[in-house]
GROMACS .gro file of C-alpha atoms in nm:
model
  117
    1GLN     CA    1  11.936   7.096  10.709
    2LEU     CA    2  12.037   6.869  10.998
    3VAL     CA    3  11.683   6.726  11.014
    4LEU     CA    4  11.667   6.659  10.641
    5SER     CA    5  12.000   6.476  10.642
    6SER     CA    6  11.905   6.251  10.936
    7ASP     CA    7  11.816   5.883  10.895
    8LEU     CA    8  11.606   5.882  11.212
    9ILE     CA    9  11.493   6.148  11.458
   10LEU     CA   10  11.375   6.041  11.802
   11CYS     CA   11  11.197   6.286  12.032
   12PHE     CA   12  11.096   6.259  12.395
   13THR     CA   13  10.753   6.417  12.345
   14GLU     CA   14  10.487   6.441  12.080
   15GLU     CA   15  10.517   6.819  12.102
   16GLN     CA   16  10.887   6.802  12.009
   17ARG     CA   17  10.802   6.571  11.720
   18GLY     CA   18  10.534   6.812  11.598
   19ASN     CA   19  10.776   7.105  11.613
   20ILE     CA   20  11.035   6.922  11.404
   21VAL     CA   21  10.780   6.808  11.146
   22ALA     CA   22  10.643   7.163  11.123
   23LEU     CA   23  10.993   7.292  11.043
   24ALA     CA   24  11.078   7.010  10.802
   25PRO     CA   25  10.765   6.830  10.673
   26ARG     CA   26  10.973   6.600  10.451
   27ALA     CA   27  11.122   6.447  10.768
   28ARG     CA   28  10.780   6.327  10.892
   29SER     CA   29  10.836   5.963  10.794
   30ARG     CA   30  11.163   5.946  10.988
   31THR     CA   31  11.057   6.141  11.300
   32TYR     CA   32  10.907   5.957  11.600
   33THR     CA   33  10.879   5.975  11.973
   34VAL     CA   34  11.112   5.729  12.142
   35SER     CA   35  10.821   5.522  12.273
   36ASP     CA   36  10.640   5.519  11.939
   37PHE     CA   37  10.949   5.400  11.751
   38ALA     CA   38  11.016   5.135  12.016
   39ASN     CA   39  10.656   5.012  11.981
   40LEU     CA   40  10.698   5.006  11.603
   41CYS     CA   41  11.023   4.809  11.631
   42ARG     CA   42  10.871   4.563  11.879
   43TYR     CA   43  10.567   4.502  11.655
   44CYS     CA   44  10.771   4.462  11.335
   45THR     CA   45  11.010   4.220  11.503
   46ALA     CA   46  10.733   4.011  11.659
   47ASN     CA   47  10.550   3.985  11.326
   48GLY     CA   48  10.848   3.908  11.103
   49LEU     CA   49  10.836   4.238  10.916
   50ILE     CA   50  11.208   4.318  10.941
   51SER     CA   51  11.439   4.256  10.648
   52GLY     CA   52  11.800   4.335  10.575
   53ASN     CA   53  12.137   4.252  10.719
   54THR     CA   54  12.266   4.599  10.801
   55ILE     CA   55  12.137   4.847  11.057
   56GLY     CA   56  12.047   5.085  10.774
   57ASP     CA   57  11.852   4.821  10.585
   58ARG     CA   58  11.670   4.712  10.900
   59LEU     CA   59  11.589   5.075  10.986
   60ASP     CA   60  11.451   5.131  10.637
   61SER     CA   61  11.243   4.814  10.678
   62VAL     CA   62  11.087   4.940  11.002
   63ILE     CA   63  11.013   5.281  10.852
   64ALA     CA   64  10.865   5.127  10.537
   65ASN     CA   65  10.616   4.932  10.752
   66ALA     CA   66  10.523   5.224  10.978
   67SER     CA   67  10.211   5.347  10.800
   68MET     CA   68  10.068   4.994  10.773
   69VAL     CA   69  10.151   4.902  11.133
   70ARG     CA   70  10.062   5.226  11.313
   71PRO     CA   71   9.693   5.135  11.371
   72MET     CA   72   9.802   4.827  11.568
   73LEU     CA   73  10.037   5.015  11.802
   74PRO     CA   74   9.959   5.149  12.148
   75ALA     CA   75   9.950   5.525  12.191
   76SER     CA   76  10.283   5.700  12.210
   77GLN     CA   77  10.393   5.791  12.563
   78ASP     CA   78  10.590   6.108  12.625
   79ILE     CA   79  10.904   6.084  12.834
   80LYS     CA   80  10.861   6.361  13.086
   81ASP     CA   81  11.152   6.598  13.139
   82PRO     CA   82  11.289   6.534  13.489
   83TYR     CA   83  11.489   6.858  13.506
   84HIS     CA   84  11.444   7.024  13.848
   85LYS     CA   85  11.221   6.737  13.960
   86GLU     CA   86  11.251   6.475  14.232
   87PHE     CA   87  11.489   6.182  14.183
   88ALA     CA   88  11.196   5.949  14.116
   89MET     CA   89  11.122   6.146  13.797
   90PHE     CA   90  11.482   6.091  13.679
   91GLN     CA   91  11.446   5.720  13.752
   92ASP     CA   92  11.117   5.702  13.559
   93ALA     CA   93  11.268   5.879  13.257
   94HIS     CA   94  11.576   5.655  13.274
   95ASP     CA   95  11.363   5.341  13.289
   96GLN     CA   96  11.140   5.452  12.999
   97MET     CA   97  11.444   5.532  12.782
   98GLY     CA   98  11.625   5.212  12.875
   99HIS     CA   99  11.333   4.986  12.786
  100ALA     CA  100  11.262   5.174  12.463
  101PHE     CA  101  11.623   5.177  12.344
  102ALA     CA  102  11.661   4.808  12.428
  103ASP     CA  103  11.363   4.728  12.201
  104ILE     CA  104  11.505   4.945  11.925
  105ALA     CA  105  11.850   4.785  11.958
  106ARG     CA  106  11.705   4.432  11.946
  107THR     CA  107  11.537   4.521  11.617
  108LEU     CA  108  11.814   4.711  11.444
  109GLU     CA  109  12.114   4.511  11.564
  110PRO     CA  110  11.992   4.195  11.732
  111SER     CA  111  12.336   4.032  11.752
  112ARG     CA  112  12.468   4.311  11.976
  113ALA     CA  113  12.153   4.414  12.164
  114SER     CA  114  12.177   4.181  12.464
  115HIS     CA  115  12.364   4.445  12.664
  116ALA     CA  116  12.072   4.687  12.622
  117ALA     CA  117  11.816   4.463  12.792
   0.00000   0.00000   0.00000
């Protein structure tokens, strides 16, 4: 029920995404890995495919373009779980998330996204 009521679901790995989609197939179009959604946002922004003035409208615009844009995107990259790993793994995960969320923020709320860069 939580999945079906969500506007967007972001996962760290393709395996997590697959598990969610298997449980709730109707959520497929709104379920992405963090890196895949960031790539989608970056592409849509760079190619003028975003419309709307609200975060919700802009999110819907990105999702509406996903199937058309997907062939042009790089492969999704999992964010590896750093739990019980060396500090460098935590830093890598932090950096991956920071860059991805900055791209997403610039697309969905460009007027307030400068702090995310």
